[in-house]
Amino acid sequence: MKILFIASEVNPLAKVGGLADVAGSLPFALKKLGVDIRIALPKYDLIDEKKYPCQLIARDIKVKIGNQEEKINIFQTELGKEKIPVYLIDHKKYLGEGGVYFEKTAFCGSFAEIQRFLFFSLSIFSLIKALNWQPEIIHCNDWHTAFVPVFLKLKSLFSQGSFSPKVLYTIHNLANQGKWNAKEIFDFLGLKGDEIPSLKERQSGLYGEDLNLMQQGILNADFINTVSPTYAKEVLTKSYFGRGLQETLIKRKHNFVGILNGLDTEIFNPEIDSCLKVNYSFKNPELKKENKIYLEKKIGLKVDPRAPLLGLVSRLTFQKGIELVVNGLKKISAEGGSTSGGKDLDFRAIFLGTGEEKYEKDLEKLAEKFPNKIGVEIKYNAKLAQEIYASSDFFLVPSKFEPCGLTQLIALRYGTIPIVRKVGGLADTIKNVRIKKRFLGLSREVKGNGFVLKEYDVDKFVKVLKRAFSFYQDKKLWRQLQRKVMREDYSWEKSAQKYLKLYQRLIKDVKSKAL
Ligand code: ADP
């Protein structure tokens, strides 16, 4: 089975968020199942060619887009033990310059970004021709590659010959849809805008009569999936989650499923992670304390290993529940300080993230208010992220919505207990901790793997924090919980099987029900 997996980010070559983690791990799990899977990515200038040597495999290949004729080069690198080929499309103007995205939030906000990814999506067909290797399925991800099935339908205009693979379209986040003024997009592509029915779908938006690239992907792909079963239900039933595309998804609901993301458990492994001061496993989670003391010192906090350390690693956008974190921690600090009424409410916190300025400022102000307790690093830093996962006792993910969320899974792998909201993939992966008494109350068994908040409400969040802090005080139960979560299975194994089945079904018998 031959699959071309295309995405805007692939870990470790270019990463902004969870999409890179998925694109850098799911293909490896599928390769282990015997799939001939290859990856394509733009050749961004930021890719470190010293670490990942790239070989030129094709030069000056024509890509005709609108009335322009551009030329691309194709480079190849390989990733992992499995040596999965990654094809890097090289075009200085459209694909090389700047970061992966042009906005700090990673949300689409410029025509330059729309052009970048339309050009990338179209150049995929030139890549396939140059390779002399025809995938049976092109697996597209998020709005960036959503136009691939549209280009396939407009074959004659974009000179792709008789090549007709199936398209699986995976939605990683419906909040980022890639919308832009329809006329500008059609002018760029040399289209009138009525070539296929779906192109007549418009939305009145920020840029006038907008075309929504994600909507085009949903309408034209052979099959669509998203990254957790709960999110797949939420986006069909509640407009808040569907973000304007619920009706479009409902049209395709018979060709739409949720498949939970997994982790690359070799990359995220506290036993061998070279970013950590001290490595550890479920056999000795007490060693986490050494990482904690080291990191608290490094960040400049007043070191106190008895106080639970809360970690947060996140893009700072409206999705991620940063208001709850800021207001909740202010509140719990005002109530307790170090001790109150016998209940220890003292804590330490370390936050790592970049994104919307408002949230960056709010977190910085919070750290200024409590310099001994709270540290904030406004940046992207992969090593520090690993140190935070390993050092923290709790990990905060109180998102407003969360398609899957990987940070809670990484945290669990490092014996760090997530505090999450019950939405999307967080609801699928984190169950409330409770204690089950056994043998006439002589022994206690911990059930669940985290602390769960239902409503998006500061007081309720504070309650959950208090429950978590109080559980942390019982060292016996705490160790039991840490050991248990570190042994749970968050790998890709089960989900890769589901993708494989989906691929098989697509190749065999799913008729395209697209418009
Ligand atoms: P999303 O895709 O919405 O950003 P996920 O939970 O799916 O959220 O994945 C986020 C990924 O990005 C995780 O691997 C996380 O560690 C990483 N990450 C997010 N922000 C940063 C940062 N500032 N520095 C390093 N890694 C980060």
Coordinates of C-alpha atoms and ligand atoms in Angstrom, one line a residue:
M1 CA 0.0 0.0 0.0
K2 CA 1.4 3.4 -1.0
I3 CA 0.6 6.5 0.9
L4 CA 1.8 10.1 0.6
F5 CA 1.4 11.9 3.9
I6 CA 1.5 15.7 3.4
A7 CA 1.6 18.3 6.2
S8 CA 2.8 21.8 7.0
E9 CA 4.8 20.6 10.0
V10 CA 6.8 17.4 10.7
N11 CA 8.7 16.8 13.9
P12 CA 11.7 17.1 14.1
L13 CA 12.2 19.0 10.9
A14 CA 9.7 21.9 11.5
K15 CA 7.5 22.0 14.6
V16 CA 5.0 24.5 15.9
G17 CA 2.4 22.4 17.7
G18 CA 0.8 19.0 17.9
L19 CA 0.4 18.6 14.1
A20 CA 4.2 18.2 13.9
D21 CA 4.1 15.5 16.5
V22 CA 1.5 13.5 14.6
A23 CA 3.2 13.9 11.2
G24 CA 6.5 12.9 12.8
S25 CA 5.1 9.7 14.4
L26 CA 2.0 8.3 12.8
P27 CA 3.8 7.5 9.5
F28 CA 6.3 5.5 11.5
A29 CA 3.6 3.4 13.2
L30 CA 2.1 2.8 9.8
K31 CA 5.4 1.8 8.3
K32 CA 5.7 -0.8 11.0
L33 CA 2.4 -2.2 9.7
G34 CA 3.9 -2.6 6.3
V35 CA 2.7 0.5 4.6
D36 CA 5.0 2.2 2.0
I37 CA 4.4 5.7 3.5
R38 CA 6.3 8.8 2.5
I39 CA 6.1 12.3 3.7
A40 CA 6.1 15.7 1.9
L41 CA 6.8 19.1 3.5
P42 CA 7.8 22.5 2.2
K43 CA 11.6 23.1 2.4
Y44 CA 11.5 26.0 4.9
D45 CA 14.7 27.9 5.4
L46 CA 14.5 27.1 9.1
I47 CA 15.1 23.4 8.6
D48 CA 18.5 22.4 10.0
E49 CA 20.3 20.8 7.1
K50 CA 23.4 20.0 9.2
K51 CA 21.2 17.8 11.4
Y52 CA 19.1 16.5 8.6
P53 CA 21.1 16.3 5.4
C54 CA 19.0 16.9 2.4
Q55 CA 19.8 15.5 -1.1
L56 CA 18.7 17.2 -4.3
I57 CA 16.7 14.6 -6.3
A58 CA 15.1 16.7 -8.9
R59 CA 15.7 20.2 -10.2
D60 CA 13.8 22.9 -12.0
I61 CA 10.4 21.2 -12.2
K62 CA 7.6 23.3 -13.6
V63 CA 4.6 24.2 -11.5
K64 CA 2.0 26.3 -13.4
I65 CA -0.2 28.3 -11.0
G66 CA -2.6 30.8 -12.5
N67 CA -0.7 32.7 -15.1
Q68 CA 2.6 32.1 -13.5
E69 CA 5.0 29.4 -14.3
E70 CA 7.3 28.6 -11.3
K71 CA 10.1 26.1 -10.8
I72 CA 10.7 23.9 -7.8
N73 CA 13.5 21.7 -6.7
I74 CA 12.9 18.5 -4.7
F75 CA 15.2 17.4 -1.9
Q76 CA 15.0 14.3 0.1
T77 CA 15.9 13.4 3.6
E78 CA 15.1 10.4 5.7
L79 CA 13.7 10.1 9.2
G80 CA 14.0 7.4 11.9
K81 CA 15.2 3.9 12.0
E82 CA 12.6 3.1 9.4
K83 CA 14.3 5.6 7.0
I84 CA 11.0 7.1 5.9
P85 CA 11.6 9.3 2.8
V86 CA 10.7 13.0 3.4
Y87 CA 10.4 15.0 0.2
L88 CA 11.1 18.7 0.7
I89 CA 9.7 21.0 -1.9
D90 CA 12.0 23.9 -2.5
H91 CA 10.8 27.2 -3.7
K92 CA 12.4 30.3 -2.2
K93 CA 9.6 32.8 -2.6
Y94 CA 6.5 30.8 -1.6
L95 CA 7.9 28.1 0.7
G96 CA 11.3 29.1 2.1
E97 CA 11.1 32.4 3.8
G98 CA 9.8 33.2 7.3
G99 CA 8.7 30.6 9.8
V100 CA 6.3 27.7 9.1
Y101 CA 3.4 30.2 9.6
F102 CA 3.4 33.9 9.6
E103 CA 1.4 34.6 12.7
K104 CA 2.6 33.8 16.2
T105 CA -0.7 32.0 17.1
A106 CA -0.1 29.7 14.1
F107 CA -3.6 30.7 12.9
C108 CA -3.9 31.8 9.3
G109 CA -4.0 35.6 8.9
S110 CA -2.4 36.6 5.6
F111 CA -2.7 36.0 1.9
A112 CA 1.0 35.2 1.8
E113 CA 0.3 32.1 3.9
I114 CA -2.7 31.1 1.8
Q115 CA -0.4 31.4 -1.3
R116 CA 2.3 29.4 0.4
F117 CA 0.1 26.4 1.1
L118 CA -1.9 26.5 -2.1
F119 CA 1.4 26.5 -4.0
F120 CA 2.7 23.6 -1.8
S121 CA -0.5 21.6 -2.4
L122 CA -0.3 22.1 -6.1
S123 CA 3.4 21.2 -6.2
I124 CA 2.6 17.8 -4.7
F125 CA 1.5 16.7 -8.2
S126 CA 4.8 17.7 -9.8
L127 CA 6.5 15.9 -7.0
I128 CA 4.6 12.7 -7.7
K129 CA 5.4 12.9 -11.4
A130 CA 9.1 13.5 -10.8
L131 CA 9.2 10.6 -8.4
N132 CA 7.7 8.1 -10.7
W133 CA 5.9 6.7 -7.7
Q134 CA 2.2 6.9 -7.5
P135 CA 0.5 6.9 -4.1
E136 CA -2.9 5.1 -3.8
I137 CA -3.9 7.6 -1.1
I138 CA -2.8 11.2 -0.4
H139 CA -3.3 11.8 3.3
C140 CA -3.8 15.5 3.7
N141 CA -3.8 17.4 7.0
D142 CA -5.5 20.6 8.2
W143 CA -6.3 23.6 6.0
H144 CA -2.8 23.9 4.6
T145 CA -3.3 20.8 2.3
A146 CA -7.1 20.9 2.0
F147 CA -7.0 22.0 -1.6
V148 CA -5.3 18.8 -2.8
P149 CA -8.7 17.1 -3.5
V150 CA -9.9 20.2 -5.3
F151 CA -6.9 20.1 -7.6
L152 CA -7.6 16.5 -8.2
K153 CA -11.1 17.3 -9.3
L154 CA -9.8 20.0 -11.6
K155 CA -7.3 17.6 -13.2
S156 CA -7.6 18.9 -16.7
L157 CA -6.9 22.5 -15.6
F158 CA -3.9 21.5 -13.6
S159 CA -2.5 18.9 -16.0
Q160 CA -2.2 15.9 -13.8
G161 CA -3.0 13.2 -16.5
S162 CA -5.1 10.3 -15.4
F163 CA -3.7 9.9 -11.9
S164 CA -6.5 9.6 -9.4
P165 CA -5.6 8.6 -5.9
K166 CA -8.1 8.7 -3.0
V167 CA -7.8 11.5 -0.4
L168 CA -8.0 11.1 3.3
Y169 CA -8.4 14.5 5.0
T170 CA -7.5 14.8 8.7
I171 CA -8.7 17.8 10.7
H172 CA -6.4 18.5 13.6
N173 CA -8.1 21.7 14.6
L174 CA -11.3 23.2 13.3
A175 CA -10.5 26.6 14.8
N176 CA -7.9 27.3 12.1
Q177 CA -9.6 27.0 8.7
G178 CA -7.6 29.0 6.2
K179 CA -10.1 31.6 4.9
W180 CA -9.4 34.3 2.4
N181 CA -11.1 36.5 -0.1
A182 CA -12.4 34.1 -2.8
K183 CA -11.6 36.3 -5.7
E184 CA -8.0 36.8 -4.7
I185 CA -7.6 33.0 -4.3
F186 CA -9.3 32.3 -7.7
D187 CA -7.1 35.0 -9.4
F188 CA -4.0 33.4 -7.9
L189 CA -5.1 29.9 -9.2
G190 CA -6.4 31.1 -12.5
L191 CA -9.9 29.8 -11.7
K192 CA -13.3 31.4 -12.4
G193 CA -14.7 29.9 -9.2
D194 CA -17.6 27.9 -10.6
E195 CA -15.6 24.9 -12.0
I196 CA -17.0 22.5 -9.4
P197 CA -20.0 23.1 -7.2
S198 CA -18.1 23.3 -3.9
L199 CA -16.2 26.3 -5.1
K200 CA -19.5 28.3 -5.0
E201 CA -19.6 27.9 -1.2
R202 CA -18.6 31.3 0.2
Q203 CA -18.6 32.8 3.7
S204 CA -19.0 36.4 4.5
G205 CA -15.9 36.9 6.6
L206 CA -13.0 39.2 7.5
Y207 CA -11.9 39.4 3.9
G208 CA -15.3 39.9 2.3
E209 CA -16.7 36.9 0.3
D210 CA -14.3 34.3 1.7
L211 CA -13.4 30.9 0.4
N212 CA -12.8 28.5 3.3
L213 CA -10.0 26.1 2.4
M214 CA -10.8 23.6 5.2
Q215 CA -14.4 23.5 4.0
Q216 CA -13.2 22.7 0.5
G217 CA -11.1 19.8 1.9
I218 CA -14.2 18.5 3.8
L219 CA -16.4 18.7 0.8
N220 CA -14.0 17.1 -1.7
A221 CA -12.0 14.5 0.2
D222 CA -13.1 10.9 -0.1
F223 CA -13.0 10.5 3.7
I224 CA -12.5 12.8 6.6
N225 CA -11.4 12.2 10.1
T226 CA -10.5 14.1 13.2
V227 CA -8.2 13.3 16.0
S228 CA -10.4 12.0 18.8
P229 CA -13.8 10.3 19.0
T230 CA -15.3 13.0 21.4
Y231 CA -14.2 15.9 19.3
A232 CA -15.7 14.1 16.2
K233 CA -19.1 14.2 18.1
E234 CA -18.7 17.7 19.5
V235 CA -18.1 19.3 16.1
L236 CA -21.3 17.8 14.7
T237 CA -23.5 18.7 17.5
K238 CA -22.4 22.0 18.9
S239 CA -21.8 25.1 16.8
Y240 CA -19.2 26.3 19.4
F241 CA -16.9 23.3 18.4
G242 CA -17.9 23.2 14.7
R243 CA -16.8 26.9 14.4
G244 CA -19.1 27.5 11.4
L245 CA -18.3 24.2 9.6
Q246 CA -20.8 21.9 11.5
E247 CA -23.3 22.0 8.6
T248 CA -20.6 21.1 6.2
L249 CA -19.4 18.2 8.4
I250 CA -23.0 17.0 8.9
K251 CA -23.2 16.7 5.0
R252 CA -20.2 14.3 5.2
K253 CA -21.0 12.6 8.5
H254 CA -21.2 9.1 6.9
N255 CA -17.6 9.6 5.8
F256 CA -16.3 11.1 9.0
V257 CA -14.8 9.5 12.1
G258 CA -12.6 10.3 15.1
I259 CA -9.3 8.5 15.6
L260 CA -7.4 9.2 18.8
N261 CA -3.8 10.5 18.4
G262 CA -0.9 8.6 19.9
L263 CA 2.6 9.4 20.9
D264 CA 6.0 8.5 19.7
T265 CA 6.9 6.6 22.9
E266 CA 10.6 6.4 21.8
I267 CA 10.9 10.2 21.6
F268 CA 8.8 10.8 24.7
N269 CA 10.6 8.5 27.1
P270 CA 11.9 9.7 30.5
E271 CA 14.3 6.7 30.7
I272 CA 16.4 7.9 27.7
D273 CA 15.4 11.6 27.1
S274 CA 18.7 13.4 26.7
C275 CA 17.1 16.8 27.7
L276 CA 16.7 15.7 31.3
K277 CA 19.0 16.3 34.2
V278 CA 18.1 12.8 35.6
N279 CA 16.5 10.0 33.7
Y280 CA 13.9 7.8 35.4
S281 CA 11.2 5.3 34.8
F282 CA 8.0 4.0 36.5
K283 CA 10.3 2.0 38.8
N284 CA 11.8 5.1 40.3
P285 CA 9.5 8.1 39.8
E286 CA 10.9 9.6 43.0
L287 CA 13.9 10.7 40.8
K288 CA 11.6 13.3 39.3
K289 CA 12.4 15.4 42.4
E290 CA 15.9 15.9 41.2
N291 CA 14.7 17.3 37.9
K292 CA 12.2 19.5 39.8
I293 CA 14.8 21.0 42.1
Y294 CA 17.2 21.6 39.2
L295 CA 14.5 23.3 37.1
E296 CA 13.1 25.4 39.9
K297 CA 16.6 26.7 40.6
K298 CA 17.3 27.3 36.9
I299 CA 14.0 29.3 36.5
G300 CA 14.8 31.3 39.7
L301 CA 12.0 30.1 41.9
K302 CA 12.3 29.5 45.7
V303 CA 13.0 25.8 45.7
D304 CA 10.6 23.7 47.8
P305 CA 10.1 20.1 46.6
R306 CA 7.2 19.7 49.0
A307 CA 5.1 22.2 47.1
P308 CA 3.6 20.7 44.0
L309 CA 5.0 22.0 40.7
L310 CA 2.5 22.9 38.0
G311 CA 3.7 22.8 34.4
L312 CA 2.2 24.3 31.3
V313 CA 3.6 24.1 27.7
S314 CA 1.3 25.6 25.2
R315 CA 0.6 27.8 22.2
L316 CA -1.0 30.8 24.0
T317 CA -4.3 31.2 22.2
F318 CA -7.9 31.6 23.3
Q319 CA -8.3 27.8 22.9
K320 CA -6.0 26.9 25.8
G321 CA -7.8 28.2 28.9
I322 CA -5.1 30.6 29.9
E323 CA -7.6 32.9 31.7
L324 CA -8.5 30.0 34.0
V325 CA -4.8 29.4 34.8
V326 CA -4.1 33.1 35.6
N327 CA -7.3 33.7 37.6
G328 CA -7.3 30.4 39.3
L329 CA -3.7 30.7 40.5
K330 CA -4.3 34.2 41.7
K331 CA -7.3 33.0 43.7
I332 CA -5.6 30.0 45.3
S333 CA -2.6 32.1 46.2
A334 CA -4.8 34.7 47.8
E335 CA -6.6 32.0 49.8
G336 CA -3.6 30.2 51.1
G337 CA -0.1 31.5 50.5
S338 CA 1.9 28.7 52.1
T339 CA -0.7 27.1 54.5
S340 CA -4.3 27.7 55.4
G341 CA -6.6 25.7 57.6
G342 CA -4.3 22.7 57.6
K343 CA -4.6 22.4 53.8
D344 CA -1.4 23.1 52.0
L345 CA -2.2 25.4 49.1
D346 CA 1.4 26.3 48.4
F347 CA 2.6 25.5 44.9
R348 CA 5.2 26.4 42.2
A349 CA 4.4 26.8 38.6
I350 CA 6.5 27.1 35.3
F351 CA 4.8 28.1 32.1
L352 CA 6.3 27.9 28.6
G353 CA 4.6 29.3 25.5
T354 CA 4.2 31.9 22.9
G355 CA 1.2 33.3 21.1
E356 CA -1.3 36.1 21.6
E357 CA 0.3 39.1 23.3
K358 CA -2.6 39.4 25.8
Y359 CA -1.9 36.0 27.3
E360 CA 1.8 36.4 27.2
K361 CA 1.4 39.7 29.2
D362 CA -1.1 38.1 31.6
L363 CA 1.3 35.3 32.4
E364 CA 4.2 37.6 32.8
K365 CA 2.3 39.8 35.2
L366 CA 1.3 36.8 37.2
A367 CA 5.0 35.8 37.5
E368 CA 5.9 39.3 38.5
K369 CA 3.3 39.2 41.3
F370 CA 4.6 35.9 42.6
P371 CA 8.3 35.8 41.7
N372 CA 9.2 33.1 44.2
K373 CA 6.4 30.8 43.0
I374 CA 5.8 31.3 39.4
G375 CA 8.2 31.4 36.4
V376 CA 7.2 32.2 32.8
E377 CA 9.2 31.7 29.6
I378 CA 7.7 33.3 26.6
K379 CA 9.4 31.4 23.8
Y380 CA 9.4 28.2 21.9
N381 CA 12.0 25.8 23.4
A382 CA 11.8 22.0 22.8
K383 CA 14.4 21.2 25.5
L384 CA 12.7 23.3 28.2
A385 CA 9.4 21.7 27.3
Q386 CA 10.8 18.2 28.0
E387 CA 12.3 19.5 31.3
I388 CA 8.9 20.8 32.3
Y389 CA 7.1 17.6 31.5
A390 CA 9.7 15.7 33.6
S391 CA 10.0 18.1 36.6
S392 CA 6.3 18.9 37.2
D393 CA 4.0 17.1 39.5
F394 CA 0.9 18.4 37.7
F395 CA 0.3 19.5 34.1
L396 CA -2.3 22.1 33.2
V397 CA -4.5 21.7 30.1
P398 CA -7.8 23.5 31.0
S399 CA -8.7 24.1 27.3
K400 CA -12.0 25.6 26.1
F401 CA -11.9 23.0 23.3
E402 CA -9.2 20.5 22.4
P403 CA -9.3 18.3 19.3
C404 CA -7.0 15.7 20.9
G405 CA -4.2 17.4 22.9
L406 CA -0.9 15.7 23.1
T407 CA 0.6 17.5 26.1
Q408 CA -1.6 15.6 28.6
L409 CA -0.3 12.4 27.1
I410 CA 3.3 13.4 27.1
A411 CA 2.8 14.5 30.8
L412 CA 1.4 11.1 31.7
R413 CA 4.4 9.4 30.1
Y414 CA 6.6 11.4 32.4
G415 CA 4.6 10.6 35.5
T416 CA 3.1 14.1 35.7
I417 CA -0.6 14.2 36.5
P418 CA -2.8 16.2 34.1
I419 CA -5.4 18.7 35.3
V420 CA -7.7 19.1 32.3
R421 CA -11.1 20.2 31.1
K422 CA -13.5 17.5 30.0
V423 CA -13.6 18.3 26.3
G424 CA -12.5 16.6 23.1
G425 CA -9.5 14.4 23.3
L426 CA -8.9 15.4 26.9
A427 CA -12.2 13.7 27.8
D428 CA -11.2 10.6 25.9
T429 CA -7.8 10.3 27.6
I430 CA -8.1 11.6 31.1
K431 CA -10.4 10.1 33.8
N432 CA -10.9 11.6 37.2
V433 CA -8.7 10.1 40.0
R434 CA -10.6 8.3 42.7
I435 CA -9.7 5.8 45.4
K436 CA -11.2 2.4 45.6
K437 CA -11.0 0.7 49.0
R438 CA -10.3 -3.1 48.8
F439 CA -10.0 -6.0 51.2
L440 CA -12.4 -4.5 53.8
G441 CA -10.6 -1.1 53.5
L442 CA -7.2 -2.5 54.2
S443 CA -5.8 -1.5 50.9
R444 CA -6.5 1.4 48.6
E445 CA -6.3 1.3 44.8
V446 CA -6.1 4.5 42.7
K447 CA -8.4 4.6 39.7
G448 CA -8.2 7.2 36.9
N449 CA -5.2 9.2 35.7
G450 CA -5.9 12.9 36.2
F451 CA -8.1 15.7 37.7
V452 CA -11.0 16.8 35.5
L453 CA -12.8 20.1 35.4
K454 CA -16.3 20.0 33.7
E455 CA -17.3 23.7 33.4
Y456 CA -15.1 26.5 32.2
D457 CA -15.3 28.4 35.6
V458 CA -12.6 29.8 37.8
D459 CA -14.1 28.8 41.1
K460 CA -14.6 25.2 39.9
F461 CA -11.1 25.2 38.6
V462 CA -9.8 26.3 42.0
K463 CA -11.8 23.4 43.6
V464 CA -10.2 20.9 41.2
L465 CA -6.7 22.3 42.0
K466 CA -7.4 22.0 45.7
R467 CA -8.5 18.4 45.3
A468 CA -5.3 17.7 43.3
F469 CA -3.1 19.4 45.9
S470 CA -4.7 17.4 48.7
F471 CA -4.2 14.1 46.8
Y472 CA -0.6 15.1 46.3
Q473 CA -0.1 15.1 50.1
D474 CA -0.7 11.4 50.5
K475 CA 2.7 10.2 49.3
K476 CA 1.7 6.5 49.1
L477 CA -1.3 7.1 46.9
W478 CA 0.7 9.7 44.9
R479 CA 3.4 7.2 44.0
Q480 CA 0.8 4.6 43.1
L481 CA -0.8 7.0 40.7
Q482 CA 2.5 8.1 39.1
R483 CA 3.6 4.5 38.6
K484 CA 0.2 3.6 37.1
V485 CA 0.0 6.4 34.6
M486 CA 3.6 5.8 33.4
R487 CA 2.7 2.3 32.5
E488 CA -0.5 3.2 30.5
D489 CA -0.3 2.8 26.8
Y490 CA -0.3 6.1 24.8
S491 CA 1.5 4.7 21.8
W492 CA 0.2 4.8 18.2
E493 CA -0.3 1.1 18.0
K494 CA -4.1 0.9 18.3
S495 CA -4.8 4.0 16.3
A496 CA -2.4 3.2 13.5
Q497 CA -4.4 0.0 13.0
K498 CA -7.5 2.1 12.7
Y499 CA -5.8 4.3 10.0
L500 CA -4.7 1.2 8.2
K501 CA -8.2 -0.1 8.1
L502 CA -9.4 3.2 6.9
Y503 CA -6.8 3.2 4.1
Q504 CA -7.8 -0.3 3.1
R505 CA -11.5 0.6 3.0
L506 CA -10.8 3.7 1.0
I507 CA -8.7 1.9 -1.6
K508 CA -11.3 -0.8 -1.9
D509 CA -14.8 0.4 -1.8
V510 CA -15.6 3.9 -0.5
K511 CA -17.2 5.7 -3.4
S512 CA -16.6 9.4 -3.2
K513 CA -19.7 11.1 -1.9
A514 CA -18.1 14.5 -2.4
L515 CA -19.9 17.3 -4.2
Ligands
ADP1 P1 -1.6 22.2 19.7 O1 -1.4 21.3 18.5 O2 -3.0 22.8 19.8 O3 -0.6 23.3 19.8 P2 -1.0 19.8 21.2 O4 -1.3 19.5 22.7 O5 -1.7 18.9 20.3 O6 -1.5 21.3 21.0 O7 0.5 19.8 20.9 C1 1.4 20.8 21.3 C2 2.8 20.3 21.0 O8 3.7 21.5 20.9 C3 3.4 19.5 22.2 O9 4.4 18.7 21.7 C4 4.1 20.7 23.0 O10 5.1 20.2 23.9 C5 4.6 21.6 21.9 N1 4.8 23.0 22.3 C6 3.8 23.9 22.4 N2 4.3 25.1 22.8 C7 5.6 24.9 22.9 C8 6.7 25.8 23.3 N3 6.5 27.1 23.6 N4 8.0 25.3 23.3 C9 8.2 23.9 23.0 N5 7.2 23.1 22.7 C10 5.9 23.6 22.6

